[in-house]
XYZ file of C-alpha atoms in Angstrom:
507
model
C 29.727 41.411 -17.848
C 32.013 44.485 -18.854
C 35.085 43.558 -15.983
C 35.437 39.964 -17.163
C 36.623 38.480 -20.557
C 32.906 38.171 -21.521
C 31.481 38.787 -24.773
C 30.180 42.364 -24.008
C 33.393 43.843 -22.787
C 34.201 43.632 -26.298
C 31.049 45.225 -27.938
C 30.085 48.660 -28.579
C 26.643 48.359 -27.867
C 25.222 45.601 -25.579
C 21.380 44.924 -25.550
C 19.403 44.226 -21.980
C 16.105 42.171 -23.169
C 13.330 42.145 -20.807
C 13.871 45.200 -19.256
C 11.298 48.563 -19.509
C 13.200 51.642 -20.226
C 11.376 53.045 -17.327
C 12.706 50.844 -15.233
C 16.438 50.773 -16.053
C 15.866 54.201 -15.629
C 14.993 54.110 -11.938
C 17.681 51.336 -10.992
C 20.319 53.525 -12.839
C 19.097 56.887 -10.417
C 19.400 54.072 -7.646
C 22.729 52.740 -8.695
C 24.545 55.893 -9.309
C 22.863 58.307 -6.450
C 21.343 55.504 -4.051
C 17.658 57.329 -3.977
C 14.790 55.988 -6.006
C 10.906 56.926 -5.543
C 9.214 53.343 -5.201
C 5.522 54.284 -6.405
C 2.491 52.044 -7.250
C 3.618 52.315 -10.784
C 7.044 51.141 -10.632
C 7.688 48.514 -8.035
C 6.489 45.691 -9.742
C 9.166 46.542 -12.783
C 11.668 48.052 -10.149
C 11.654 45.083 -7.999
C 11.949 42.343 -11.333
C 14.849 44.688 -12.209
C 16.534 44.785 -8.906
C 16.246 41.031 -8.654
C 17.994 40.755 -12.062
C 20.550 42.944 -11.346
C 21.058 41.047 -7.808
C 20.548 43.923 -5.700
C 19.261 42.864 -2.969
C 19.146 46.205 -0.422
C 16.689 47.934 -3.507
C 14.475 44.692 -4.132
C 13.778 44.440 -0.316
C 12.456 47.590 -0.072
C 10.444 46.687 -3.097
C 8.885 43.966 -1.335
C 8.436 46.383 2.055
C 7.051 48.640 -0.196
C 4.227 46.670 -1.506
C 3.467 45.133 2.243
C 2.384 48.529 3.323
C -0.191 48.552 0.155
C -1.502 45.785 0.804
C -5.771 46.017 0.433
C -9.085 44.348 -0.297
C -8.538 45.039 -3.880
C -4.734 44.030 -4.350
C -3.659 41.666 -1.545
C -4.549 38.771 -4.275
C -2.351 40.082 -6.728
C 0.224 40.943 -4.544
C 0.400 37.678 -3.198
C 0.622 35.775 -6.262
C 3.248 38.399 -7.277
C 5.148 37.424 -3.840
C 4.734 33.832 -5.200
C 6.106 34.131 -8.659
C 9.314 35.661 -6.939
C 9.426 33.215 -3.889
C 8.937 35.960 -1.228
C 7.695 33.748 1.479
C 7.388 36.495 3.969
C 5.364 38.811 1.600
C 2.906 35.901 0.829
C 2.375 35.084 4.193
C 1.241 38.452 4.920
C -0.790 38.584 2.088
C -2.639 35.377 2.942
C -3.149 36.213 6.350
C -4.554 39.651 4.948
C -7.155 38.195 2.705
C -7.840 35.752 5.190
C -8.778 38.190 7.447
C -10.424 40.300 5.522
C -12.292 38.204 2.722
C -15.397 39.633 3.033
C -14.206 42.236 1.218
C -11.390 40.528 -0.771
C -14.327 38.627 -2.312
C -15.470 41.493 -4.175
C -13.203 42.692 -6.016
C -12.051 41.699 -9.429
C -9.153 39.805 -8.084
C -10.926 37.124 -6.151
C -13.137 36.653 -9.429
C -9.346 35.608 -11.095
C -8.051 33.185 -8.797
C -7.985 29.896 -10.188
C -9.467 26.939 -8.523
C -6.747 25.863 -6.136
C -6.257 28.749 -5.655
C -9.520 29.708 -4.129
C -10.127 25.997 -2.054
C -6.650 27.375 -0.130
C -9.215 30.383 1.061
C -12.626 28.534 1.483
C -10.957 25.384 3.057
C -9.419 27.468 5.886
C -10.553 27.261 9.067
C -9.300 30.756 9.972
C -10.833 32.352 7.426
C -12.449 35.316 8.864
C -16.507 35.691 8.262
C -19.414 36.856 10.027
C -21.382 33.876 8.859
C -21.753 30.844 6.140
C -23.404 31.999 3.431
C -21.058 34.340 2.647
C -18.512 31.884 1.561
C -21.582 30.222 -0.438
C -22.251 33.557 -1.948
C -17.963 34.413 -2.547
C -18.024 30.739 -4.350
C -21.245 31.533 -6.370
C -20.180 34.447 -7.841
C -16.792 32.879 -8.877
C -18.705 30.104 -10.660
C -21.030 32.389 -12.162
C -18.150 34.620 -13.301
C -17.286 32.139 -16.551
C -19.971 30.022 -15.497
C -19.374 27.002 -19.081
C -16.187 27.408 -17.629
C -16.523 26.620 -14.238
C -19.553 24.477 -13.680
C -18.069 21.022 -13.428
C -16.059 22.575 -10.286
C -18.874 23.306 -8.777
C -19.118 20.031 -6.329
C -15.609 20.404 -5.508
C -15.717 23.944 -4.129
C -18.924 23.446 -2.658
C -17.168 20.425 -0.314
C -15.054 23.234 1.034
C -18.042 24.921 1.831
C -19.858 24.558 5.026
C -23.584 24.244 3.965
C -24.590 22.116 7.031
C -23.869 25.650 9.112
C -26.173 27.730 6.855
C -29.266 28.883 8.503
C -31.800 26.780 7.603
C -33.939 29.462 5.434
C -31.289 30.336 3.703
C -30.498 26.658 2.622
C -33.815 26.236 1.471
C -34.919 29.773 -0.258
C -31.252 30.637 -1.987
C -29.172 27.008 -2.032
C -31.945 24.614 -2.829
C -32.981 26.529 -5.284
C -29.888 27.703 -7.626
C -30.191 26.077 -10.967
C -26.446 25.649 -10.975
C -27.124 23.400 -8.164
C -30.503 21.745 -9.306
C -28.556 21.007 -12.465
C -25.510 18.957 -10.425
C -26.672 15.751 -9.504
C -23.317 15.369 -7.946
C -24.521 18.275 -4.882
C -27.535 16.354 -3.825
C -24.882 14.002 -1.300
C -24.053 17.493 -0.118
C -27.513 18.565 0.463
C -28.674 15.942 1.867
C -25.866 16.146 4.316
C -27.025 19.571 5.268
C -30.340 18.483 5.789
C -29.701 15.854 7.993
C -27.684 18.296 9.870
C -30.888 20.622 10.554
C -32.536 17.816 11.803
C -30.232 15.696 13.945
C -27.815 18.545 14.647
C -24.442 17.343 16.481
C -25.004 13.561 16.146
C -23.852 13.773 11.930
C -20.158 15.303 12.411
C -18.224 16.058 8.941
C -15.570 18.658 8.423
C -18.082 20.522 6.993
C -20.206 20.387 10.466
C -17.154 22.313 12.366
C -17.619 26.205 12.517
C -15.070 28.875 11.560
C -14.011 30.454 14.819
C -14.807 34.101 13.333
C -18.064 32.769 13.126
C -18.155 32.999 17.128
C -18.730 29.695 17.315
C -16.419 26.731 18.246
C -16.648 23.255 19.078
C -16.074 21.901 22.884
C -15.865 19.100 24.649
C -18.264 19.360 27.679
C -17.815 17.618 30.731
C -20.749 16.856 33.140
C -20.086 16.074 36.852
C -18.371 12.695 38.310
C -16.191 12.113 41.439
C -12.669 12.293 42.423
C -12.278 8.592 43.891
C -14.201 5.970 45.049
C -16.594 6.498 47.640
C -15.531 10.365 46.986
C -18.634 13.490 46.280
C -20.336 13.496 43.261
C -19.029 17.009 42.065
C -21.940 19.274 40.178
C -19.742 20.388 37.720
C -20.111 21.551 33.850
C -16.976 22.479 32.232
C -15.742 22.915 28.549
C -12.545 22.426 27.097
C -11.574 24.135 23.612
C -9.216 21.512 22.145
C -7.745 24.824 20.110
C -7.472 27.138 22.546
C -7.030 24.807 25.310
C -8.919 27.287 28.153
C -11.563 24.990 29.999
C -14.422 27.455 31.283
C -17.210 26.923 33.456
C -21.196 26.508 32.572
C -24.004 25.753 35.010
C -23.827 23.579 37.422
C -25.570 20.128 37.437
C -29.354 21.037 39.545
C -29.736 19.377 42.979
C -27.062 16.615 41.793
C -25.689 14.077 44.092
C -26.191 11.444 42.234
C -23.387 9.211 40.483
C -23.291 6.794 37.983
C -25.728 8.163 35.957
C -25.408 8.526 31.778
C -24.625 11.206 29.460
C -25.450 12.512 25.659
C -25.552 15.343 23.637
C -29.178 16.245 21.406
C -28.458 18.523 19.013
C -26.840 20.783 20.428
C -27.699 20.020 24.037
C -27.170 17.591 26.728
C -29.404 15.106 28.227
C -28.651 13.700 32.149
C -30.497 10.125 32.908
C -30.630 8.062 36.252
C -27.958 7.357 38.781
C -27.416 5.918 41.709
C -29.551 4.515 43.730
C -32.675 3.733 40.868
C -33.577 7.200 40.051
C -35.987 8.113 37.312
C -34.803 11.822 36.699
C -33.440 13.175 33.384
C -32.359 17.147 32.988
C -31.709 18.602 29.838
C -28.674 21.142 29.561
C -30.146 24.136 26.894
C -26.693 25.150 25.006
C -27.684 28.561 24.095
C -29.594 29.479 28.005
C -26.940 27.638 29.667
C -29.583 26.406 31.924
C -30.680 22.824 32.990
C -34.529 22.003 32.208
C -36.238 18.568 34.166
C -37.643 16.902 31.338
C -40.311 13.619 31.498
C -38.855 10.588 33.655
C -37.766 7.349 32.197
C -39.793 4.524 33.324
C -37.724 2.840 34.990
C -34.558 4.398 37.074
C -31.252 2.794 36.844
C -27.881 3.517 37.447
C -24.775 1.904 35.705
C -26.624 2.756 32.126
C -25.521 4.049 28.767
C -27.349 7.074 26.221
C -26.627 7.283 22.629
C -28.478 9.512 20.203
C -29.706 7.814 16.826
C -31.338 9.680 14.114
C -32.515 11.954 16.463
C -33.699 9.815 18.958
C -32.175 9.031 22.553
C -31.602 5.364 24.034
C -30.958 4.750 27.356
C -29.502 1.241 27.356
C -29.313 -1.734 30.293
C -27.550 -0.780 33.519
C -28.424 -2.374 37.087
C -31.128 -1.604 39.547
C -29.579 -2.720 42.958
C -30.437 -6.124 42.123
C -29.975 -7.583 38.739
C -28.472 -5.794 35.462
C -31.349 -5.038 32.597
C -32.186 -5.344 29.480
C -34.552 -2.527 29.129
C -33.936 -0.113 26.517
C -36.136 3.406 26.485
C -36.200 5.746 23.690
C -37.436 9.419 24.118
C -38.731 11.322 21.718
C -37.612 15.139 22.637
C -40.683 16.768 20.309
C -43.374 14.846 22.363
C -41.058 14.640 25.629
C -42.182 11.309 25.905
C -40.036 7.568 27.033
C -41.019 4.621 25.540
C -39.856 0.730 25.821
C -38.256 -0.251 22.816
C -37.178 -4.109 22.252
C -34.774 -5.277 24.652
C -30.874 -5.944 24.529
C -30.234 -9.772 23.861
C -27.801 -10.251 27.270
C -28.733 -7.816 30.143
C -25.838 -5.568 30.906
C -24.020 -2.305 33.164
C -21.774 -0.351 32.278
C -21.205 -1.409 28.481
C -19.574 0.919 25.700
C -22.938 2.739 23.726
C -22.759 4.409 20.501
C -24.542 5.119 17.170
C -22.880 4.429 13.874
C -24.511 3.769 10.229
C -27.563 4.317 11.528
C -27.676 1.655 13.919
C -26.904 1.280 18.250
C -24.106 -0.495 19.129
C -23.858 -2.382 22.735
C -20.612 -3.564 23.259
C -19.224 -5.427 26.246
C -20.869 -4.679 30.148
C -21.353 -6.744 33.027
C -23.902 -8.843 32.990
C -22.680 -9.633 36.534
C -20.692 -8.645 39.823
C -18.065 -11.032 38.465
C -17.818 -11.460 34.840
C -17.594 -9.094 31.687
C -19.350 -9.711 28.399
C -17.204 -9.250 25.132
C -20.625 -9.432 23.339
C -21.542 -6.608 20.933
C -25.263 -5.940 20.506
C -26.760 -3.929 17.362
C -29.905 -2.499 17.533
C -31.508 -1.499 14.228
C -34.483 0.824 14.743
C -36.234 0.059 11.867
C -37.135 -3.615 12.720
C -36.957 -3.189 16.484
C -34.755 -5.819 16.916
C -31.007 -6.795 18.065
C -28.607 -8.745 16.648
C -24.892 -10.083 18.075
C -22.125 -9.144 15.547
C -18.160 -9.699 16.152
C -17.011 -9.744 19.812
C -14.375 -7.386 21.143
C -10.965 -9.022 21.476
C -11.580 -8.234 25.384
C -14.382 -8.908 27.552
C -14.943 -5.784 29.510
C -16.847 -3.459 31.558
C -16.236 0.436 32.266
C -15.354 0.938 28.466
C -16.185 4.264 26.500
C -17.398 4.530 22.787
C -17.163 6.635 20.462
C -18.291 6.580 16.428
C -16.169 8.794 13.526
C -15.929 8.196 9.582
C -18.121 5.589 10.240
C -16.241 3.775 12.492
C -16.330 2.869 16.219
C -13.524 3.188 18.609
C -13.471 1.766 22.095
C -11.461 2.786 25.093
C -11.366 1.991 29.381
C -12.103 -0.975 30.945
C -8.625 -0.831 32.666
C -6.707 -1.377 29.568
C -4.526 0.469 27.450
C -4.974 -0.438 24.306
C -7.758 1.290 21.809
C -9.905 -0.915 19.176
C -11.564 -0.055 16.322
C -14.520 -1.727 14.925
C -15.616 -2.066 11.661
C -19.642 -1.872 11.488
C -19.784 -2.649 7.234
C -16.953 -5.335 7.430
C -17.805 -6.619 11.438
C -13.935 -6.611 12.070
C -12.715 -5.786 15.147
C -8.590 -4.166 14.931
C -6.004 -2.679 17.993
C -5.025 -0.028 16.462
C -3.137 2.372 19.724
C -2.671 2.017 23.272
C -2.888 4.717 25.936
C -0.309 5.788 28.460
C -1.456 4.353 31.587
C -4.399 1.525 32.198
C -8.079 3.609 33.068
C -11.985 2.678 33.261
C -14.850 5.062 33.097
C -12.858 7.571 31.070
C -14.509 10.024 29.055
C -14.077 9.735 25.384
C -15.947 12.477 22.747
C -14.996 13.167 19.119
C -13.948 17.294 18.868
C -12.434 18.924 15.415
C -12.349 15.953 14.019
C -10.394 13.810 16.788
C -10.678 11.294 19.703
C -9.946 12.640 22.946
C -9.861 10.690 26.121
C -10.380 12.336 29.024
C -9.872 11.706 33.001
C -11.193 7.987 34.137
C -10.425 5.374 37.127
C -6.538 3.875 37.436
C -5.957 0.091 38.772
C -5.727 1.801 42.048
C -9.310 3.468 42.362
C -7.928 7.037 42.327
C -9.088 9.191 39.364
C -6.744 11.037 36.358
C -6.525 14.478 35.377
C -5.298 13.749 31.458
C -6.538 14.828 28.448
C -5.070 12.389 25.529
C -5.652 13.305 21.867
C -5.707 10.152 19.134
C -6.001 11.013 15.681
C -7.179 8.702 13.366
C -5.162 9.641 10.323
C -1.739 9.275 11.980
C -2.736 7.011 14.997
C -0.912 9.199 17.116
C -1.938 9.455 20.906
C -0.274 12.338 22.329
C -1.227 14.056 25.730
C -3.004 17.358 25.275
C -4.035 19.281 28.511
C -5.449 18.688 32.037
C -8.635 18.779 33.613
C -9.272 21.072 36.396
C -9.429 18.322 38.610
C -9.098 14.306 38.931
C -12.288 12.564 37.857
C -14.016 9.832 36.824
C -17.885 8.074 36.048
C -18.538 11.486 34.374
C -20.117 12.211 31.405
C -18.211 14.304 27.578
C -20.346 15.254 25.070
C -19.145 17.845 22.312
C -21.468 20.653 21.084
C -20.999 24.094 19.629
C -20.634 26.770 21.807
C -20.696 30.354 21.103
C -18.365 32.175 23.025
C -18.237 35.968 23.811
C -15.372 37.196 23.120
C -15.111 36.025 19.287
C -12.417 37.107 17.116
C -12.044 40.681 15.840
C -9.636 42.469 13.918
């Protein structure tokens, strides 16, 4: 400005807009004696100054200056400050801070300021730190309430970021049923109702709102019951669970007086039910989640092996399989609250080893054996309302050994010595390929975890069982390899639950 032929080399007086006096005052004391007292008063101007001035050695320690305040009541402002000026490093900090420590963050005046994106970036987060639910509810509340003609019609949209589906169930009622900002929003009751359903059928109704923070203690696992190695091999008595996020598989009780195979797998709520196996039996254990014990619960009526279990509207089916002689149709339903089977109408063709799911409140039977030598590409829907079954759109493979799953309301099928992964339609009865695997497999498992397919062990062409853990997610279609089992197997059962694990994350 003064060195060059500019304008000002040739005035008397030049004029700095924008600047406090204050604050020219510092950065002169820096620029002439290369000290300057950064205080809580004057880095916000001194660092603006320094960063108009181009001096970059003064505005970074600015910027390490106001990392080393950082607290409940300023990391907000901070970190909107670090936005305005692009200081990526001093944002991230500040995020991870509030993150971290939002229990607190939330009361302060600053969190009541943050505008609405700015606040679904915090209550969207799965690493948000928080002892439980409700106080997310309670941080969004009190933002609402804060300029509450203001702020009403965002109420549905924050509240999707909440998780009210992991509220405890006396809470929901006595303090979220009852707001009058909530009463007053038709447009919450979809939510509600969500986190009703929830309550009642537990694990079975997955959203993103039904996966826990993981300062919560909580996390959700794949679990992995029993199976063998290889053909003709031991039936191994082992429960395992994988984290998908961590990737550490740990070890939960072992399968009671199990030697069994062949027998089928599903998750209640939030624990696992055991049925039949080879050769006709009639035994079904229970797995209790939170005792980590296995219970012997009331027999089904008639023991198979070669069978499926689904879970619909809080219900379990145990569907077809064989019974040393011919493949059935029966289909039992237990009740868990009167620990009671009962014959429901059977399936249309007799089958073992079909794919079994639930999806839009309906059971889906798709493919089987209803031989030693052939494979149905029939698909069987059972709607419990009428008691009745009715054939919709075959698979574009007749198979046996295949693995179901159900997610947004669709079903995806895997196994049956393929590669390739379908997706079926229930509303539009359309059947699509839509990825193949890596290598050909039968009797793989196959569970939905966070909000993504993962296919795990199974039989190859050459009867010896796989150790892989593949990953497909449905929004990119990607199938990527994730992990490995502790050991080869196959015919076993993967269910995902919540489990709360001990050592939880602390700061």
């Amino acid at each position: 400005m003064f060195c060059n032929d500019h304008r000002e080399s040739r005035e008397m007086l030049v004029e700095i807009n924008g600047i406090l006096a204050e604050a020219m005052e510092c950065f002169l004391q820096y620029v002439y004696t290369g000290k300057v007292k950064i205080t809580t008063e004057n880095v916000q101007y001194l660092f603006e100054t320094s960063s108009l001035f181009q001096i970059s050695v003064l505005r970074d320690a600015c910027a390490k200056f106001l990392e080393e305040q950082l607290d409940p009541c300023n990391c907000l402002g901070i970190q909107r400050f670090a936005d305005t000026h692009s200081l990526k490093t001093l944002f991230t900090k500040c995020k991870t801070f509030a993150l971290q420590t939002f229990e607190d963050v939330s009361q302060h005046e600053e969190f009541l300021e943050l505008d609405k994106d700015e606040l679904i970036d915090y209550i969207c987060s799965d690493e948000l730190v928080i002892g439980k639910e409700e106080m997310v509810f309670e941080a969004v509340m009190r933002w609402v309430y804060r300029a509450v003609d203001l702020r009403r019609p965002l109420l549905h949209e924050l509240l999707t970021h909440v998780r009210l589906p992991l509220l405890h169930p006396n809470y929901f009622v006595q303090t979220v049923e009852v707001d009058q900002l909530i009463q007053n929003s038709p447009e919450c009751y979809q939510l509600l109702h969500e986190a009703r359903r929830y309550h009642i059928l537990g694990n079975e109704m997955m959203s993103p709102r039904t996966r826990p923070r993981r300062s919560t203690g909580y996390s959700e696992v794949i679990v992995v019951v029993g199976g063998c190695e290889r053909v003709g091999g031991f039936n191994l008595p082992y429960t395992e669970c994988y984290d998908p996020v961590t990737g550490e598989w740990k070890s939960l009780a072992k399968l009671p007086e199990f030697t069994k195979s062949e027998y089928a797998v599903c998750a209640l709520r939030n624990d696992i039910l055991v049925s039949g196996g080879r050769i006709n039996s009639r035994d079904v254990w229970i797995y209790n989640s939170q005792l980590n014990i296995w219970i012997r619960v009331a027999s089904l009526n008639k023991g198979r092996w070669r069978h499926k279990m689904a879970v619909l509207l809080g219900k379990v089916y145990v569907v077809g399989g064989y019974d040393g002689q011919s493949r059935l149709s029966s289909v039992e339903c237990y009740d868990s609250f009167s620990n009671r089977w009962t014959e429901v109408a059977p399936l249309k063709e007799a089958v073992s080893s079909p794919a079994v799911t639930s999806c839009i409140g309906k059971l889906f039977v798709i493919g089987g054996g209803p031989d030693d030598n052939t494979c149905s590409d029939k698909v069987q829907s059972y709607d419990p309302e009428t008691n009745s079954w009715l054939l919709r759109a075959a698979i574009p493979i007749a198979k046996r050994c295949i693995t179901a799953v159900s997610l947004n309301n669709l079903i995806y099928v895997a196994g049956g010595l393929t590669k390739a992964v379908y997706c079926y339609d229930p509303v539009e009865d359309y059947w699509m390929h839509v990825q193949n695997t890596f290598s050909r497999q039968e009797n793989c498992g196959m569970s939905v975890c966070n909000g993504k397919i993962y296919i795990l062990g199974g039989r190859r062409e050459n009867g010896e069982a796989t150790d892989t853990v593949l990953c497909y997610d449905p929004a990119t279609s990607i199938i990527t390899g994730v992990a490995a089992m502790p050991r080869p197997v196959s015919y076993h059962g993967c269910v995902t639950i919540h489990r709360y694990n001990e050592k939880c994350f602390k700061l």
